[in-house]
Short mmCIF file of C-alpha atoms in Angstrom, two decimals:
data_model
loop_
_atom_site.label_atom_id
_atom_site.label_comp_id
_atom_site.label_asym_id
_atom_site.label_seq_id
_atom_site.Cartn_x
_atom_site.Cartn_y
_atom_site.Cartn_z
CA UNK A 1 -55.77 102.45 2.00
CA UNK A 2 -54.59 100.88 -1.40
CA UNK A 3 -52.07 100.22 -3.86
CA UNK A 4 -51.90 102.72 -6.53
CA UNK A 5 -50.74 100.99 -9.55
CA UNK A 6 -49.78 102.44 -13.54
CA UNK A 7 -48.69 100.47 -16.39
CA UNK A 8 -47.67 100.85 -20.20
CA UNK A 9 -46.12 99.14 -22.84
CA UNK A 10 -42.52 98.88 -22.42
CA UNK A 11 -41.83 100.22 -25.37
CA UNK A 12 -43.20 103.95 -25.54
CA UNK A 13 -43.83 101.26 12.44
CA UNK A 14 -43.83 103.18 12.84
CA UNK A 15 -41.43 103.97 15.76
CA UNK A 16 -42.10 102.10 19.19
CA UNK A 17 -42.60 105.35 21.75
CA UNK A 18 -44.01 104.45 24.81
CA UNK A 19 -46.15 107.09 26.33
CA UNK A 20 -43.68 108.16 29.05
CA UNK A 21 -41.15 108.03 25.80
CA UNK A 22 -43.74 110.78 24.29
CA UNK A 23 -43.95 113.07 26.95
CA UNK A 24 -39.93 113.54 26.80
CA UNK A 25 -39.49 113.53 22.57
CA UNK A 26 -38.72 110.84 20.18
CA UNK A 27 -34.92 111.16 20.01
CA UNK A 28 -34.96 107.74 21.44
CA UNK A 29 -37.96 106.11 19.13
CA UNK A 30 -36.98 102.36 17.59
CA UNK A 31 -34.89 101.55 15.35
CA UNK A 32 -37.22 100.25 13.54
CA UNK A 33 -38.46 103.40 11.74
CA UNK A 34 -35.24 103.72 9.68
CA UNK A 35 -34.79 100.84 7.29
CA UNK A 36 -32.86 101.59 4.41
CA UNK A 37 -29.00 103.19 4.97
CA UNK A 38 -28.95 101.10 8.17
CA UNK A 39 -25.55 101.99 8.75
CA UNK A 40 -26.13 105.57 9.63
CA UNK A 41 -29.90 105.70 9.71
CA UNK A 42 -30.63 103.15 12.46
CA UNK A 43 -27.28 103.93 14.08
CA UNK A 44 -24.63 101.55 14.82
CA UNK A 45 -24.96 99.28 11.81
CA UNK A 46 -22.44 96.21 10.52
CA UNK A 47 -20.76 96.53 7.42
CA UNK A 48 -19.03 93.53 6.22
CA UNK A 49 -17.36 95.12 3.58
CA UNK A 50 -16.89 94.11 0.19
CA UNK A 51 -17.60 90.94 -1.00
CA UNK A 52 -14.05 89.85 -2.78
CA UNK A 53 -15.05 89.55 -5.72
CA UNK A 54 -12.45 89.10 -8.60
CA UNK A 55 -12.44 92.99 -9.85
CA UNK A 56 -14.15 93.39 -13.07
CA UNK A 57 -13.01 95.65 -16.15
CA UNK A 58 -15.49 98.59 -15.82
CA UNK A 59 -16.93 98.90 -19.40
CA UNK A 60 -18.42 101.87 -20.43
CA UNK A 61 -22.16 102.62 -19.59
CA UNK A 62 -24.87 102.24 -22.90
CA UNK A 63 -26.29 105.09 -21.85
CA UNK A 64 -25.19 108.24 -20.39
CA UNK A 65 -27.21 111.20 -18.92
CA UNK A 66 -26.35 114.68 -19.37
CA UNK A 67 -25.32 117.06 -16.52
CA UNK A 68 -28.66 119.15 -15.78
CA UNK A 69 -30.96 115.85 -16.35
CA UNK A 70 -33.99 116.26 -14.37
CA UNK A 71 -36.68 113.05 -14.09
CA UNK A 72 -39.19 114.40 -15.94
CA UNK A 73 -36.65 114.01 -19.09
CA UNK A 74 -36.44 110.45 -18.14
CA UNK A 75 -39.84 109.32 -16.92
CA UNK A 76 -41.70 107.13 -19.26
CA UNK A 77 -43.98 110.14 -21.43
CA UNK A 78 -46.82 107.71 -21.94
CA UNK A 79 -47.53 107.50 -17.99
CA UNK A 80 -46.14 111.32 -16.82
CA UNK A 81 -47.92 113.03 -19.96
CA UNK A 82 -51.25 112.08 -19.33
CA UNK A 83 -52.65 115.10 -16.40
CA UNK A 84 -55.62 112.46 -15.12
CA UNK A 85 -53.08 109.75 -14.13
CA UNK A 86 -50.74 112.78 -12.48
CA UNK A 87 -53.57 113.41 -10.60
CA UNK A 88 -54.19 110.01 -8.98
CA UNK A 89 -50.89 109.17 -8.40
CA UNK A 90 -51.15 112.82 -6.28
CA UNK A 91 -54.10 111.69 -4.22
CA UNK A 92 -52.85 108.13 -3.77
CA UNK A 93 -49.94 109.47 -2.28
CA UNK A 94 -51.62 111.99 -0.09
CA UNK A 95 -53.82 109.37 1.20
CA UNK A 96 -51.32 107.67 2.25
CA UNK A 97 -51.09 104.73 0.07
CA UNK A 98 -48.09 103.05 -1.83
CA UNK A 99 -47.63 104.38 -5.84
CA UNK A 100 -46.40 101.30 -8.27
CA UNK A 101 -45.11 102.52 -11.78
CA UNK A 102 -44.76 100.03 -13.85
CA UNK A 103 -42.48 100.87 -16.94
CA UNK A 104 -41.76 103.99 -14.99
CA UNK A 105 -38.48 105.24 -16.91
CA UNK A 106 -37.41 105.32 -20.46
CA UNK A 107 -36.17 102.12 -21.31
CA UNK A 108 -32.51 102.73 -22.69
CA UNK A 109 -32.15 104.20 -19.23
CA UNK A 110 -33.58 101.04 -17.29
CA UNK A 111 -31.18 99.05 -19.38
CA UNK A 112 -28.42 101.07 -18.80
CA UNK A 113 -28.97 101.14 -14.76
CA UNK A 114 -29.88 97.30 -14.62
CA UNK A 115 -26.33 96.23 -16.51
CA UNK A 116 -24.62 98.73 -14.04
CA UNK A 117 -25.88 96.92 -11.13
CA UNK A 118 -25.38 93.47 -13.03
CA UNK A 119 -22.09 94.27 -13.29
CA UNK A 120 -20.74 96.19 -10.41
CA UNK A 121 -18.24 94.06 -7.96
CA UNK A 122 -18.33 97.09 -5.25
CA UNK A 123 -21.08 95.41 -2.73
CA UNK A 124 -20.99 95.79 0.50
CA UNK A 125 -23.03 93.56 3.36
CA UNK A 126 -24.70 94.99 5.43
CA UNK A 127 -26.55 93.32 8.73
CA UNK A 128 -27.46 93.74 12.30
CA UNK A 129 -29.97 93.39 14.83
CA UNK A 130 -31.63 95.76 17.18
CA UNK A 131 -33.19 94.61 20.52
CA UNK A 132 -36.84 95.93 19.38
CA UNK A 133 -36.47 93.02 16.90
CA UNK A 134 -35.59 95.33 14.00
CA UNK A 135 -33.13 93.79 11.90
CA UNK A 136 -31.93 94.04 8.31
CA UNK A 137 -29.42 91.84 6.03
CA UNK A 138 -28.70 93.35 2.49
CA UNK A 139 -26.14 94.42 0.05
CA UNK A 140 -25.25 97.54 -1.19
CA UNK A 141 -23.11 99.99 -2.34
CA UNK A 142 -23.01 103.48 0.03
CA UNK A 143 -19.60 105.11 -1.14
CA UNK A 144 -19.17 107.37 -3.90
CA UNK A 145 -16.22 106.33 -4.47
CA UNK A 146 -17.45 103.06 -5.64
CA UNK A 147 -20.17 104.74 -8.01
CA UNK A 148 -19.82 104.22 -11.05
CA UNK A 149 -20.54 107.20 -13.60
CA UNK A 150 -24.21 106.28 -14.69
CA UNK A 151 -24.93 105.91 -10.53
CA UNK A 152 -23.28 109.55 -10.11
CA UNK A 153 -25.50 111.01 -12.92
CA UNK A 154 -28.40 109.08 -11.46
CA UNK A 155 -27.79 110.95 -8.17
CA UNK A 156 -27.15 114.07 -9.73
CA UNK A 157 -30.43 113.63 -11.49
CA UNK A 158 -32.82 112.82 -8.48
CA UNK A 159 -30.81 115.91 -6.56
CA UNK A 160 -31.30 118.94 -8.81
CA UNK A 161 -34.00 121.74 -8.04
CA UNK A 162 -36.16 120.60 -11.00
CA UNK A 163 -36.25 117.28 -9.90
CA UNK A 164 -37.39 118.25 -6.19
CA UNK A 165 -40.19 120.45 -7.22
CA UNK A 166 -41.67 118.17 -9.49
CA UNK A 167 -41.48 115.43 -6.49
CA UNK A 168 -42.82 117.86 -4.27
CA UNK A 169 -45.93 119.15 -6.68
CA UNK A 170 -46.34 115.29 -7.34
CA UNK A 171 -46.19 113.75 -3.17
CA UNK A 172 -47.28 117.35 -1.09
CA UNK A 173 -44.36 116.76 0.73
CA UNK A 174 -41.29 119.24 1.20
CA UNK A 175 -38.66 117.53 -1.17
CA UNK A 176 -36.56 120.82 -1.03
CA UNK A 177 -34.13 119.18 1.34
CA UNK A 178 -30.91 116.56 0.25
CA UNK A 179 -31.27 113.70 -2.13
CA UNK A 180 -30.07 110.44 -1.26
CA UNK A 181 -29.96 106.91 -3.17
CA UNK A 182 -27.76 104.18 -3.94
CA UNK A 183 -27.95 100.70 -4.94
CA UNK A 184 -29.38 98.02 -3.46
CA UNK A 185 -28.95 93.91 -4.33
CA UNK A 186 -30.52 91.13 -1.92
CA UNK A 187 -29.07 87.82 -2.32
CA UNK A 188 -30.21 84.48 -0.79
CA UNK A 189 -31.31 85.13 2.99
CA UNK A 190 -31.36 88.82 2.80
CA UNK A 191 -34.45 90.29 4.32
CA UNK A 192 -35.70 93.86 5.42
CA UNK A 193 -37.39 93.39 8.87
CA UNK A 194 -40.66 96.03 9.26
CA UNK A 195 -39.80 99.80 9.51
CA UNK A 196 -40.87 102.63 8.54
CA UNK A 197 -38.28 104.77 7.17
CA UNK A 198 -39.38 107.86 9.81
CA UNK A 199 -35.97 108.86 10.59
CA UNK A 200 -34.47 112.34 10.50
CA UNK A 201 -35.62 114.53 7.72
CA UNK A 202 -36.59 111.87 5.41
CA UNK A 203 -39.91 112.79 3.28
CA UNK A 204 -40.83 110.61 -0.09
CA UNK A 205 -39.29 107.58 -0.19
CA UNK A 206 -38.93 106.21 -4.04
CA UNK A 207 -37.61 101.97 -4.92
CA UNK A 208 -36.42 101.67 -8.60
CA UNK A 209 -36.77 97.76 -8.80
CA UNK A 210 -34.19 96.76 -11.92
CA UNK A 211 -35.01 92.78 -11.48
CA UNK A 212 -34.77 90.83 -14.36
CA UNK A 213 -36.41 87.35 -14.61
CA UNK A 214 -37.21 87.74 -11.20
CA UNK A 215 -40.39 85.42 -9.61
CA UNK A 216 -42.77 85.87 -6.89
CA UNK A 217 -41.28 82.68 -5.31
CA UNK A 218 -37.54 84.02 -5.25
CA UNK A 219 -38.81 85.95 -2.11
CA UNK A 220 -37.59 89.59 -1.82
CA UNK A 221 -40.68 91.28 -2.01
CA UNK A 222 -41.84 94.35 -0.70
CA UNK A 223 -44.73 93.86 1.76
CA UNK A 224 -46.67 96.98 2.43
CA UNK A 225 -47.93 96.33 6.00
CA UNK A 226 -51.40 98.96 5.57
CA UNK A 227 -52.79 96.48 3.30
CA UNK A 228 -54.51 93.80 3.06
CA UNK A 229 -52.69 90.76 2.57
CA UNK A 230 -54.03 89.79 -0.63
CA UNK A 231 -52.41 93.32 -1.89
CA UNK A 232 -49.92 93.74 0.42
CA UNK A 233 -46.99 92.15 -1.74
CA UNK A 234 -45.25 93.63 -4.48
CA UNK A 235 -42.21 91.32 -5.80
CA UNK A 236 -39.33 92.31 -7.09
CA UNK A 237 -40.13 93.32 -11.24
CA UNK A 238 -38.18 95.82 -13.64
CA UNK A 239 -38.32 99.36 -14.49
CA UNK A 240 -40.91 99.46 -11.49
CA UNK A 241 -40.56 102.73 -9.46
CA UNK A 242 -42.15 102.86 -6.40
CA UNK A 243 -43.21 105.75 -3.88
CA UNK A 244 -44.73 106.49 -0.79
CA UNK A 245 -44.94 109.30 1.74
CA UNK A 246 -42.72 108.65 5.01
CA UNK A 247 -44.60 108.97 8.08
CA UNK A 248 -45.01 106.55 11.30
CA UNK A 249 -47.70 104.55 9.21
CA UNK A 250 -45.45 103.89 6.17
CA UNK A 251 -44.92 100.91 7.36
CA UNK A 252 -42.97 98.18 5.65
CA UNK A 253 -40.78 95.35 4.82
CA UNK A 254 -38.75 92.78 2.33
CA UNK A 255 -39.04 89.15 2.86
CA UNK A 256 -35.84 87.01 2.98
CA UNK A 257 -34.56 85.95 -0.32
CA UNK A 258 -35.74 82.42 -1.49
CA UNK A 259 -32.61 79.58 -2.64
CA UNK A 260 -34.95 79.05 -5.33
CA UNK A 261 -33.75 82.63 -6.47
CA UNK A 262 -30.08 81.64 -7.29
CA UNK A 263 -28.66 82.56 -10.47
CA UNK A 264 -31.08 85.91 -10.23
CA UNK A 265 -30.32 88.98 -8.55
CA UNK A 266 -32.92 91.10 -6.82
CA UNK A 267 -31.61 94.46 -7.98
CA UNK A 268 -32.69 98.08 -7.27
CA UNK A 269 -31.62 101.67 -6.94
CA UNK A 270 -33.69 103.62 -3.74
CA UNK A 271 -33.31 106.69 -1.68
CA UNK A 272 -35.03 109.41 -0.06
CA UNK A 273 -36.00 112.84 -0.37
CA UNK A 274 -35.37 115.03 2.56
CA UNK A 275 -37.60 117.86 3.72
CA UNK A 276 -35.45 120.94 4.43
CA UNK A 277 -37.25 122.58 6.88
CA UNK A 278 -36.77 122.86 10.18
CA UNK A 279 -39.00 124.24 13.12
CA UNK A 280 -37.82 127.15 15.10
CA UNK A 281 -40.22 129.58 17.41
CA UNK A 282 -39.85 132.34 14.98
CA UNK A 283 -42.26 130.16 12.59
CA UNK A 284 -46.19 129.86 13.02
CA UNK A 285 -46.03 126.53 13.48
CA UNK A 286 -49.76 126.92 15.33
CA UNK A 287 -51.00 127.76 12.03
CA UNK A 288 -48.88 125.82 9.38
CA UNK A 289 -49.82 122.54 11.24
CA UNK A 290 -53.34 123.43 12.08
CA UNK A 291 -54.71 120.32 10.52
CA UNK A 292 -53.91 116.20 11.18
CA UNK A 293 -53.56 116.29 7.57
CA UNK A 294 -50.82 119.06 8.04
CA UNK A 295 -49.52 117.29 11.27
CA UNK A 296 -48.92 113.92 9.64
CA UNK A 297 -45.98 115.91 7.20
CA UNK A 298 -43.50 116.24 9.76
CA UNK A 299 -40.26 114.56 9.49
CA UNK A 300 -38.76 112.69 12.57
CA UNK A 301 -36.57 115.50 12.53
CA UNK A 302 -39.30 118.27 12.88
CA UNK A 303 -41.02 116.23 15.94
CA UNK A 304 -37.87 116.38 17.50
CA UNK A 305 -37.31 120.02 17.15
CA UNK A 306 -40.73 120.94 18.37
CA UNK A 307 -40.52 119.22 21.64
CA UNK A 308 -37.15 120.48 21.88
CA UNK A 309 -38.27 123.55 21.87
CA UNK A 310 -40.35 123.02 24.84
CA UNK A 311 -38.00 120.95 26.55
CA UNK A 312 -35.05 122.00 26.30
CA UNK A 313 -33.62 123.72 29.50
CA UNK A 314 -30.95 126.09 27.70
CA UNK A 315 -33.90 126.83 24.90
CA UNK A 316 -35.96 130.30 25.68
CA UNK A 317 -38.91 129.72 26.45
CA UNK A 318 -41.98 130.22 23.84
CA UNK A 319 -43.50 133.74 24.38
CA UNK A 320 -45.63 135.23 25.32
CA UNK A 321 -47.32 132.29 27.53
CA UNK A 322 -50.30 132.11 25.64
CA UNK A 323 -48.75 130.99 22.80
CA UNK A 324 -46.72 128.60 24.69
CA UNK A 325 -50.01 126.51 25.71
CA UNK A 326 -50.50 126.47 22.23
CA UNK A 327 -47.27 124.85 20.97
CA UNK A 328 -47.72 122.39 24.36
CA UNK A 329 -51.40 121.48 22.99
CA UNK A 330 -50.09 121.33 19.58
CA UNK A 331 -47.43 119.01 20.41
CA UNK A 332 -50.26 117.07 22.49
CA UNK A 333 -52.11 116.67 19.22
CA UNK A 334 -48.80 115.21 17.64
CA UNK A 335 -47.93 112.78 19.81
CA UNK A 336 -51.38 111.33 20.13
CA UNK A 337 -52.20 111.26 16.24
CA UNK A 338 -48.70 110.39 15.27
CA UNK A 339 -47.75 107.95 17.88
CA UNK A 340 -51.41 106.29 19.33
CA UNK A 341 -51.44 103.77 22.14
CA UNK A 342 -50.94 100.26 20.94
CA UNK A 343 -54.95 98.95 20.26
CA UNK A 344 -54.59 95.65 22.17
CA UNK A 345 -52.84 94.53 25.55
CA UNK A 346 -51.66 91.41 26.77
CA UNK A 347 -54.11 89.11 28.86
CA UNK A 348 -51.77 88.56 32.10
CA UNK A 349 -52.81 86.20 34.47
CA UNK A 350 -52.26 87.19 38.21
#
């Protein structure tokens, strides 16, 4: 495992499935896997609703992007331009591992996104608390009706086609599927408990940090739980983009938000990209997730549609049978790669 990190001048858990759980699907994995949206993601969800603030004059945005923007117009050239650092950010990815950008976007667009968040008054809390022990406690802004033009554009611009093939040539993931990303701002107390973000069709998860004069003792930062702890925590910084492959490993979380952070706002922009495929019989599945390598791809989603296909009572069954001892083995494999029995067990004293 590792931390994959790139820098330039500024100026150029997975879910909890017990093994009875696996032999009947994952519809009902933890909570915990879905971090992020909790609202909808994790399912029921608190939203506090906006935070009454006095409503602000909406100025125009410094900088504006034009309909048809794809990233690779606004990714920072001196990091994106050079093929040999394209090609470790690919295998660092692949492997697994967490991607930090430093300095990842043209700056007059950082700018412009950071003084958007500064300035919107449309937050939202959002808490609440699972009985795995998931919880979350953040702010953010879901409805599009609160976006302002420059977060529409941004949207736009991490949805269109160009955008998704360049994320999946870049990850090996299937990005072909929906788009999704608001903003994000943690304020004193706000935390992120571990997850993994392995929920429905979610693929490549990306975290535009926009902190200004942000320190490592405000709190707020992103601990990536593979690592070591000596690596394992990447604070809050600007114009930092970061990605990682969703899977049951991604696992993750953001500690609470110091008091020695008031007066500074932990500020970001993150989202998802959604695989659009989904398994049906008709498909070779036998042969298009031959591989753990292959295996470890699939969405929550796709795991859910596999073993519904062998468990559903109104589905038809896999034929002929050969082949359905094949899916059954397959799904076998998937479970026990994807999902492994926990490595310890409590000492219990008769």
């Amino acid at each position: 495992g590792g931390v994959c990190a790139f820098s330039t001048s500024s100026t150029t858990r997975h879910p909890a499935i017990s093994s009875s759980t696996a032999q009947n699907g994952v519809r009902k994995g933890s909570v915990m896997a879905s971090g992020g949206f909790g609202k909808t993601a994790a399912g029921s969800g608190m939203s506090k609703g906006k935070k009454g603030m006095k409503k602000k004059s909406r100025k125009a945005p410094s900088y504006e992007l034009k309909s048809g923007t794809k990233i690779q117009d606004v990714l920072n050239p001196d990091i994106f331009a050079d093929p040999n650092t394209i090609e470790t950010i690919k295998t660092q990815i692949r492997n697994g591992e967490i991607c930090v950008i430093r300095n990842a976007f043209i700056p007059e667009f950082a700018n412009a996104m950071y003084e958007e968040l500064d300035d919107t008054d449309a937050w939202s809390k959002n808490e609440d608390y699972f009985n795995d022990g998931y919880g979350f406690k953040h702010n953010n802004v879901y409805s599009k009706s609160d976006f302002s033009p420059l977060f529409l554009q941004a949207n736009e611009m991490f949805e269109t086609e160009e955008t998704k093939e360049f994320m999946s040539e870049l990850t090996g993931r299937d990005c072909s599927g929906e788009s999704v990303g608001a903003p994000s701002y943690y304020e004193v107390g706000d935390h992120s408990l571990p997850h993994t973000d392995h929920v429905g069709q979610r693929s490549v998860a990306y975290i535009w940090h926009l902190s200004k004069t942000w320190k490592a003792e405000y709190g707020g930062g992103l601990y990536w739980a593979p690592e070591p702890l000596a690596n394992a925590y990447l604070h809050a910084s600007f114009n930092t983009l970061v990605l990682f492959s969703v899977t049951p490993f991604s696992s993750h979380f953001v500690t609470s938000v110091s008091p020695k952070s008031k007066g500074n706002k932990r500020l970001a922009y993150n989202g998802w990209w959604h695989s659009s495929w989904v398994p049906k019989q008709t498909d070779p599945i036998e042969e298009m997730l031959a591989s753990p390598e292959q295996r470890l791809t699939l969405t929550h989603a796709q795991i859910q549609s596999i073993n519904d296909m062998l468990d559903d009572p109104w589905a038809p069954r896999i034929q002929p049978p050969e082949r359905h001892e094949a899916v059954v083995d397959l799904r076998r494999n998937i479970m026990e790669e994807l999902y492994p029995e926990a490595k310890y067990s409590p000492v219990v004293l008769n």
